[in-house]
Coordinates of C-alpha atoms and ligand atoms in Angstrom, one line a residue:
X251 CA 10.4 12.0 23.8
X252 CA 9.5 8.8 25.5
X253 CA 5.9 9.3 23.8
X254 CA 7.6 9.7 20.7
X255 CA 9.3 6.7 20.9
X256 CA 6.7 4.9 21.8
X257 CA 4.4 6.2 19.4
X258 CA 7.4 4.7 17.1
X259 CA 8.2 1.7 18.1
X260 CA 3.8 0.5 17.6
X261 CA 3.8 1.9 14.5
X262 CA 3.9 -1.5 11.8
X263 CA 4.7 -1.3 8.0
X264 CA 3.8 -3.9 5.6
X265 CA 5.9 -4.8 2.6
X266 CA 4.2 -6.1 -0.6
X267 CA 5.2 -9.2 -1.6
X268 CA 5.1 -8.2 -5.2
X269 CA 7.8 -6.1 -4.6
X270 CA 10.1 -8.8 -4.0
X271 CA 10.0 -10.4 -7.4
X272 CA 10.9 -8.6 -11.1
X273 CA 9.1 -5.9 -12.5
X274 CA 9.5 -2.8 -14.8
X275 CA 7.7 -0.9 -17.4
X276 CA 5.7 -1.6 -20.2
X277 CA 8.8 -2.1 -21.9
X278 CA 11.2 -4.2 -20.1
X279 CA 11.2 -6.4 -17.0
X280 CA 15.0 -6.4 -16.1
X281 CA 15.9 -9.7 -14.4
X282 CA 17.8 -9.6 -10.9
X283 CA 19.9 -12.2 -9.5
X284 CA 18.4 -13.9 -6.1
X285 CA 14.6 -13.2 -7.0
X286 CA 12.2 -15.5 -5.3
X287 CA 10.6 -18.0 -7.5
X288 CA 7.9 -18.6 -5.1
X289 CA 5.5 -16.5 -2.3
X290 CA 7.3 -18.2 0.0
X291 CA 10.8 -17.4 -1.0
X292 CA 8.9 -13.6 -1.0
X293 CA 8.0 -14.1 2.5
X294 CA 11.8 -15.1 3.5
X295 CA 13.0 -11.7 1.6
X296 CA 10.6 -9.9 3.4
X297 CA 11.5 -11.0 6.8
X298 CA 14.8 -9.1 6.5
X299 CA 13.2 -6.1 6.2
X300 CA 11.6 -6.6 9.2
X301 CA 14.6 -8.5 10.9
X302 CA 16.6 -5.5 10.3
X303 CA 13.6 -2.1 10.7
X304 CA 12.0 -3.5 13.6
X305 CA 8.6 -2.4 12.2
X306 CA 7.7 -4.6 9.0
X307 CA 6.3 -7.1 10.6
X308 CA 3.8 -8.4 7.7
X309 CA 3.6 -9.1 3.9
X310 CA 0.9 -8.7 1.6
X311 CA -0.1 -10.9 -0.8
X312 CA -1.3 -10.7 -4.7
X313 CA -4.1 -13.3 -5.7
X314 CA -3.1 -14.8 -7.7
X315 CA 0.8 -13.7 -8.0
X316 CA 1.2 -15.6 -4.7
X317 CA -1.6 -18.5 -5.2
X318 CA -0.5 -21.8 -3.7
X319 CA -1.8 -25.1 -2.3
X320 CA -2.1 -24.1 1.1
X321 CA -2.4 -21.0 2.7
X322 CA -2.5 -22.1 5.9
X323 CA 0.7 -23.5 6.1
X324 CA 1.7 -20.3 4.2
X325 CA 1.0 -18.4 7.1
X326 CA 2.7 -20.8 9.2
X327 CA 5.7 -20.6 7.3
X328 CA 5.4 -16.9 7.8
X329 CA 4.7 -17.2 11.0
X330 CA 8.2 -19.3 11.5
X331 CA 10.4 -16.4 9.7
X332 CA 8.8 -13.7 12.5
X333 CA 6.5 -12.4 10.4
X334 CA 2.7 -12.4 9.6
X335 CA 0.5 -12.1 6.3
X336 CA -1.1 -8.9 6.0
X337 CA -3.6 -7.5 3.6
X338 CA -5.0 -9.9 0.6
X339 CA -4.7 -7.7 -2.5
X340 CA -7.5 -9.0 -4.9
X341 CA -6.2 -9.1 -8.9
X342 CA -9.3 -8.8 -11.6
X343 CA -7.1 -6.8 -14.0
X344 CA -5.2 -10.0 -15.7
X345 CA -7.2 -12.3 -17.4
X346 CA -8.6 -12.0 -21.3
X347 CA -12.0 -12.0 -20.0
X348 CA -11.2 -8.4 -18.0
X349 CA -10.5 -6.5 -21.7
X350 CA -13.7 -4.5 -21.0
X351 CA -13.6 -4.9 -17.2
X352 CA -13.9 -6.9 -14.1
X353 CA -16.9 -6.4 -12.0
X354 CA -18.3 -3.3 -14.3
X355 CA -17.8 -5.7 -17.1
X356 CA -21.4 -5.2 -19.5
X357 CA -21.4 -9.5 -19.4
X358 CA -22.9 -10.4 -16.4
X359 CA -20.9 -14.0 -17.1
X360 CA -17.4 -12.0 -16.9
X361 CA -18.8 -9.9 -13.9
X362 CA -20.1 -13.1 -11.6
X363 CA -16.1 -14.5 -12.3
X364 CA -14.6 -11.6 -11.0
X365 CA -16.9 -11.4 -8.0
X366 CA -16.8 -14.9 -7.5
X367 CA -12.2 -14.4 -7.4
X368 CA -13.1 -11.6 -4.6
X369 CA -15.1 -13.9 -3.0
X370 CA -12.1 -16.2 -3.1
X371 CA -9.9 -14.1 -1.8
X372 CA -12.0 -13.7 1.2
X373 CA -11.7 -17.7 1.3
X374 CA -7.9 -17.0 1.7
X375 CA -8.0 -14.3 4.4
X376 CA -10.1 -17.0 6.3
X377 CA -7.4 -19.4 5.9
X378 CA -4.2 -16.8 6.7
X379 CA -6.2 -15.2 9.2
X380 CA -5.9 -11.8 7.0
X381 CA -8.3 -9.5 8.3
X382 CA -7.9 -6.9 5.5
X383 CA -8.9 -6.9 1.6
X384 CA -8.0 -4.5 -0.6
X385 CA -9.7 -4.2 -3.7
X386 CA -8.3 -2.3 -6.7
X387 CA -10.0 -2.4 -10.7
X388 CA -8.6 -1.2 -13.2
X389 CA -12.1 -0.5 -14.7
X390 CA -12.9 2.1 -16.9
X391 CA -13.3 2.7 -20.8
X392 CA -11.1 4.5 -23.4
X393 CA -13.9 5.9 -25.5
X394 CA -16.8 8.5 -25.0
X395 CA -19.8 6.8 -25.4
X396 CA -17.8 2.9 -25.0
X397 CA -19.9 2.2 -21.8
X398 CA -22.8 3.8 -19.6
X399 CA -20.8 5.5 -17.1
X400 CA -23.9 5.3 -14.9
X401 CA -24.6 1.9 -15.2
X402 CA -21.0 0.8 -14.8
X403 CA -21.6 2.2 -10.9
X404 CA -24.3 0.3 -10.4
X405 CA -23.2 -3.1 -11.4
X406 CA -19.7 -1.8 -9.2
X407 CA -22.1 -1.3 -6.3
X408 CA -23.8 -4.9 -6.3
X409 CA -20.6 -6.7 -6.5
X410 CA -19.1 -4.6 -3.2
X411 CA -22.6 -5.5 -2.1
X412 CA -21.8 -9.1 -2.6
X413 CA -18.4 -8.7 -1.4
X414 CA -19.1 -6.8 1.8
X415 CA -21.8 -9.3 3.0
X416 CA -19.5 -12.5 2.9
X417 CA -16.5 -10.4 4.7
X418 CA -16.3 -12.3 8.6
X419 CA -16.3 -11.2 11.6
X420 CA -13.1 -8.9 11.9
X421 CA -12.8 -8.5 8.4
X422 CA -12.7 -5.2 6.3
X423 CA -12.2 -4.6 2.7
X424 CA -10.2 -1.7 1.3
X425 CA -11.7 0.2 -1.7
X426 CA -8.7 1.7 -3.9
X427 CA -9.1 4.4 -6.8
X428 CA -6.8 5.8 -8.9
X429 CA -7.2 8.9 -11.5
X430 CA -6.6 6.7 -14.6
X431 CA -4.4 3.4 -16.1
X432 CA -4.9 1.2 -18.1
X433 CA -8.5 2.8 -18.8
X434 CA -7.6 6.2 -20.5
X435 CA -11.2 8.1 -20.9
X436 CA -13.0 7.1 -17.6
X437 CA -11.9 4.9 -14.6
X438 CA -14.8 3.4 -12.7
X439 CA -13.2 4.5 -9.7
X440 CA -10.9 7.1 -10.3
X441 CA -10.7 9.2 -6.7
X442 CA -11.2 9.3 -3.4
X443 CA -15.2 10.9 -3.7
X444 CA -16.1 7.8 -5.6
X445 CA -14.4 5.3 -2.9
X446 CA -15.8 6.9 0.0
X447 CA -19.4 7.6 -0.9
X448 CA -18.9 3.4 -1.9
X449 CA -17.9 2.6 1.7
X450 CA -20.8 5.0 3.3
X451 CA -23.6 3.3 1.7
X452 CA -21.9 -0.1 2.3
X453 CA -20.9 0.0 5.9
X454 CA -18.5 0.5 8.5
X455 CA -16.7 -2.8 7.4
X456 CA -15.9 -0.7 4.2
X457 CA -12.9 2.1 4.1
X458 CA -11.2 3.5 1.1
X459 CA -7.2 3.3 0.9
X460 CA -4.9 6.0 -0.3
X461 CA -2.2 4.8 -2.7
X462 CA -0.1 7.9 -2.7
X463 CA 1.0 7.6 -6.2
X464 CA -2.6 7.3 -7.6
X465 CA -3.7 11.1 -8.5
X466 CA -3.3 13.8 -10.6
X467 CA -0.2 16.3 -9.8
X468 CA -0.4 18.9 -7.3
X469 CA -3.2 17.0 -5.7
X470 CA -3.3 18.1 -1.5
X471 CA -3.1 14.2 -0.6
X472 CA -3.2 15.1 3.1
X473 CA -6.7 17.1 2.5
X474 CA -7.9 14.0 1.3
X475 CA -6.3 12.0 4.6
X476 CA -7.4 14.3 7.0
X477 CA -10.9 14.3 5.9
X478 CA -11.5 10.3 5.7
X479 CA -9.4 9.7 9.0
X480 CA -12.1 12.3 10.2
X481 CA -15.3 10.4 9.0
X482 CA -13.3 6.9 10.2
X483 CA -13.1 5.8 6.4
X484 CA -9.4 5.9 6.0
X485 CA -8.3 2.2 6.0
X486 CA -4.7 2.6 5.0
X487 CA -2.0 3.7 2.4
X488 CA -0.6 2.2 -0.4
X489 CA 2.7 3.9 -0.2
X490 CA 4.8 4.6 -3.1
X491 CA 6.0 8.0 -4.8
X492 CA 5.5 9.3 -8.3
X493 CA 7.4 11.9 -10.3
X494 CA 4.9 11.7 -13.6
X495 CA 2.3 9.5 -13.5
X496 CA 2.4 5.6 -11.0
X497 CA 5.6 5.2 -11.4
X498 CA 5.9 3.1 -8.0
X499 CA 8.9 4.7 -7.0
X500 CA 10.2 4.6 -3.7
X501 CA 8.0 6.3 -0.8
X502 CA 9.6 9.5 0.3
X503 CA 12.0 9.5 -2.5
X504 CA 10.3 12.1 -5.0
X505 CA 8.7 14.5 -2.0
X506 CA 9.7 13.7 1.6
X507 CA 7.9 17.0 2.7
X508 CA 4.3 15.5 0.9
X509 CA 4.8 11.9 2.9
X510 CA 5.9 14.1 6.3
X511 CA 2.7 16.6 5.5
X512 CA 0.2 13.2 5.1
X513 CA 2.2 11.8 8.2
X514 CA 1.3 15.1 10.1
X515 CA -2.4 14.4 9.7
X516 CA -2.2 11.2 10.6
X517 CA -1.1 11.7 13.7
X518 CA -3.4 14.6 14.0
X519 CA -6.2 12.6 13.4
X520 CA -5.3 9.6 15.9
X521 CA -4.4 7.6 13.1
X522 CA -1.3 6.1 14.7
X523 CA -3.6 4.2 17.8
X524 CA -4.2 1.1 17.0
X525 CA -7.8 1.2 16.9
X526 CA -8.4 4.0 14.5
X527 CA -6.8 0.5 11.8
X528 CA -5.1 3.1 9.4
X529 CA -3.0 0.4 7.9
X530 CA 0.7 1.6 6.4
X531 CA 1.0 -0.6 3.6
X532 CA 3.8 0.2 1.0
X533 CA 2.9 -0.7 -2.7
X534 CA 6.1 -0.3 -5.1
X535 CA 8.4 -2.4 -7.5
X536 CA 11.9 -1.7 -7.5
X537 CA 12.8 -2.4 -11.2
X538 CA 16.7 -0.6 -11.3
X539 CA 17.3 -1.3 -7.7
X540 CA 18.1 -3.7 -5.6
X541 CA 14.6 -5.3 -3.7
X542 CA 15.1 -5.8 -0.4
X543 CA 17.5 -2.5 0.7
X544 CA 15.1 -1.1 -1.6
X545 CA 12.2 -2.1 0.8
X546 CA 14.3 -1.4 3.5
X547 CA 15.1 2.7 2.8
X548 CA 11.0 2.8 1.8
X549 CA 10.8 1.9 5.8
X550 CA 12.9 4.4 6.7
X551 CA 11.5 7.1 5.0
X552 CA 8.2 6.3 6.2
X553 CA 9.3 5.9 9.8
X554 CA 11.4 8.8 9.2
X555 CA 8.4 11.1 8.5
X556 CA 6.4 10.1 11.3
X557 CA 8.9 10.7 13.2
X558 CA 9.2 14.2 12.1
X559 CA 5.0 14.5 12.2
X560 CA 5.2 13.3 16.3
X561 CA 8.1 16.2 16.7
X562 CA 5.8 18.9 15.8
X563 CA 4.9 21.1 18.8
X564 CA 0.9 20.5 18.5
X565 CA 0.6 22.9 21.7
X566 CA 3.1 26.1 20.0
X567 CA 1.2 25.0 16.5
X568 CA -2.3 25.5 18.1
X569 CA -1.3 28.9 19.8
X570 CA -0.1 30.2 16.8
X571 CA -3.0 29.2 14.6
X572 CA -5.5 30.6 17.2
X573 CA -3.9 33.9 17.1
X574 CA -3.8 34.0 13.3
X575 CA -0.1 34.2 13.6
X576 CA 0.8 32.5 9.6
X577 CA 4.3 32.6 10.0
X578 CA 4.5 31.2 13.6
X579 CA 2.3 28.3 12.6
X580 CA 4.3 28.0 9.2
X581 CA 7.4 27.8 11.7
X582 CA 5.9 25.4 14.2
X583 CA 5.4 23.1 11.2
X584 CA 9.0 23.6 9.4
X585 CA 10.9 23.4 12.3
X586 CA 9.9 19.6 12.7
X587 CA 9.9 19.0 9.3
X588 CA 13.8 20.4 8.9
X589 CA 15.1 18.1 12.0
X590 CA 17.2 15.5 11.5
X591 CA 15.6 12.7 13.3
X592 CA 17.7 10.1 12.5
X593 CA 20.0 9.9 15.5
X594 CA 16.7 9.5 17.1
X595 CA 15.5 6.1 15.0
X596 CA 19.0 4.8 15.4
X597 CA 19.0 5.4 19.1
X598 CA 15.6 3.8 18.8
X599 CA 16.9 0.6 17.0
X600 CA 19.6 -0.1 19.2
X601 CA 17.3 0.2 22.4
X602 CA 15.2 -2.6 20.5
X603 CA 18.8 -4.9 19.6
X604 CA 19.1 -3.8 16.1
X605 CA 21.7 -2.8 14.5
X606 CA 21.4 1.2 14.2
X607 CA 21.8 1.6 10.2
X608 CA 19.5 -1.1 8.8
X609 CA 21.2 -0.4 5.5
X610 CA 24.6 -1.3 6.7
X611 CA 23.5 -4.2 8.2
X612 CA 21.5 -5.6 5.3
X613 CA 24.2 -5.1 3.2
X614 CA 27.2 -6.3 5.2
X615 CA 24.8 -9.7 6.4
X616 CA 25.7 -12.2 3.5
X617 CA 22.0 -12.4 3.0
X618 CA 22.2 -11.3 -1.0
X619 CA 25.2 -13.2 -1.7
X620 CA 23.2 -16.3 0.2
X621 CA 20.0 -16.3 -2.6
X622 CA 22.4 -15.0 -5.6
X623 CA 24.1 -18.1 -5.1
X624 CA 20.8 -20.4 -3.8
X625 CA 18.3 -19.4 -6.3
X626 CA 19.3 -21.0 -9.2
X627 CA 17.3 -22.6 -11.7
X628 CA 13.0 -22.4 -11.5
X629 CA 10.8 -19.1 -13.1
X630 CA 11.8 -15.9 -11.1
X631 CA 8.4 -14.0 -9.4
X632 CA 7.2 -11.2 -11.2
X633 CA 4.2 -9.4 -12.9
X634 CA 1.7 -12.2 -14.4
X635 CA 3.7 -14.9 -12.7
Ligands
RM4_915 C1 -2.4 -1.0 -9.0 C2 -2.8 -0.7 -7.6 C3 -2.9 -1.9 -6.7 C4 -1.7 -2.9 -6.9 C5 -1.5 -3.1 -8.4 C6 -0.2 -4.0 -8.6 O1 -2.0 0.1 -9.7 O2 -2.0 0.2 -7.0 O3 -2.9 -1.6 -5.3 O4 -2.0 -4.1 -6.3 O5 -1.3 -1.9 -9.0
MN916 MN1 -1.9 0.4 -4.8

């Protein structure tokens, strides 16, 4: 148990700061009182998340949702609300010029723009001290015969090339896919085969991220885990769950067995050391519910299932699946999976001087009523902002 714990008590969740301000669908952003008009209003919502888990202890930005004058003295506001900025999230997917593209673009004039705002965002990490990119495009085409699929890689390939060589010392980029949205025919890189064999050719300095919600239905997410933690190419998660397609739901809240089965391999794989850098990075927008207890249960439920993934009994599992005994191993597995381990996090939390129900707390702290009433008056964070 004390490895357990300990195991939990290293294990760090980032918030996105995008999460903090509105968002909804395609057809309505609904408004919310106390929304942040600024990143570092974002920041100040995302330190109670971590003032009240424990284990949130950075924030990742958008570029250029969160642009400002000075990142430095971002960070250092950051820094004075007990927190840190995590992973730079690049954003080529919001500008007229990216109708046909971003860095697959056919114009090599729209193509050098977007690599030049990677480049950029590399700029930033520099000045935060982020040691993490994470690249998503929403690149594809909607028509057969729109594009050359082929060429589309190449020109993909020489701007990673680009990117990868100005990264620093320390830094890393994250490749994302994701099966399809907004390109409805063919994504540039549309799953996890396409990131990886990206990251190979480029370098150890390249890993590909998982964002849970971004693949087709019934695909075995923690296959796909399990094999890049083994080859050392799993940089992190984008956390989030999905019901149809990326809906950015809460994690944990559609299938809590699928997020404790992808936790399992995880820890299988070592991917809770801190070495191994698997980076736990949630990536959702809470457009019905509240932000921050939203943020807050997300937390939980991932702490929740890595808690569950430490309690299973490796040793019994490994008997059982030498032996070729199915249902033992089955057992072994479902046992963990169907304890209630949340006696154990609160236990945890109070041995750290937190409150043991970080729900209760947030919601009986005056924090909400504090910005409803503050945060008057400016524009309100959200998509495009
Ligand atoms: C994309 C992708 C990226 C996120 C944007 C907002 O679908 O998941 O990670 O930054 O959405
Ligand atoms: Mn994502």
């Amino acid at each position: 148990m004390t490895d357990i714990k300990a195991a939990l008590r290293a294990q760090h969740i980032e918030t996105p700061s995008w999460a903090y301000g509105n968002s909804g669908t395609r057809f309505k952003v609904f408004a919310q009182k106390g929304v942040p008009r600024d990143p570092y209003e974002k920041l100040a919502d995302a330190a109670q998340v971590h003032a009240h888990t424990g284990i949130a202890p950075t924030v990742a930005l958008h570029i250029p949702w969160d642009k400002v004058d000075d990142y430095a003295d971002l960070a250092s506001h950051a820094r004075d609300l007990g927190v840190g900025i995590g992973a730079i999230n690049s954003n080529v997917f919001q500008d007229d010029d990216y109708m046909l593209g971003s860095v697959t673009h056919p114009s090599a004039r729209v193509r050098r723009k977007a690599t030049g705002h990677l480049l950029e965002c590399v700029d930033i990490m520099d000045a935060t001290g982020s040691d993490t990119l994470k690249l998503w495009f929403s690149d594809g085409i909607n028509y057969p015969g729109q594009d050359d699929l082929r060429a589309r890689q190449d020109r993909l390939a020489e701007s990673l090339a680009e990117v990868y060589d100005r990264l620093g010392e320390g830094q890393r980029f994250l490749l994302e896919y994701k099966l399809f949205e907004p390109a409805f025919y063919a994504t540039d890189v549309p799953d996890w085969g396409t990131a990886y064999a990206h990251c190979v050719k480029l370098g150890p300095k390249a890993q590909v991220v998982v964002d849970t919600g971004h693949h087709a239905p019934g695909t075995n997410i923690e296959f796909i885990v399990a094999f890049l933690l083994r080859e050392g190419k799993l940089g992190g998660f984008d956390f989030n769950s999905r019901f149809y397609a990326d809906d950015d739901l809460m994690v944990g809240a559609a299938d809590p067995f699928q997020l404790f089965r992808i936790m399992f391999e995880v820890v299988r794989g070592g991917g809770l050391e801190a070495e191994t850098g698997v980076a736990f990075m949630l990536d959702q927008c809470h457009n019905i519910e509240p932000k921050i207890p939203g943020q807050i249960r997300s937390v939980m439920n991932v702490q929740e299932a890595t808690a569950k993934a430490l309690l299973v009994d490796r040793e019994a599992l490994a008997a059982a699946q030498s032996e070729g005994d199915v249902l033992g191993a089955n057992a072994v597995f479902m046992d963990a999976y169907n304890t209630d381990v949340r006696p154990l996090l609160a236990e945890l939390r109070e041995e750290s001087g937190l409150a043991p129900d970080p729900m209760a707390a947030y919601a009986t702290s005056g924090y909400f009523e504090k910005i409803a009433a503050e945060r008057v008056g400016g524009n309100q964070a959200g998509w495009g902002a």
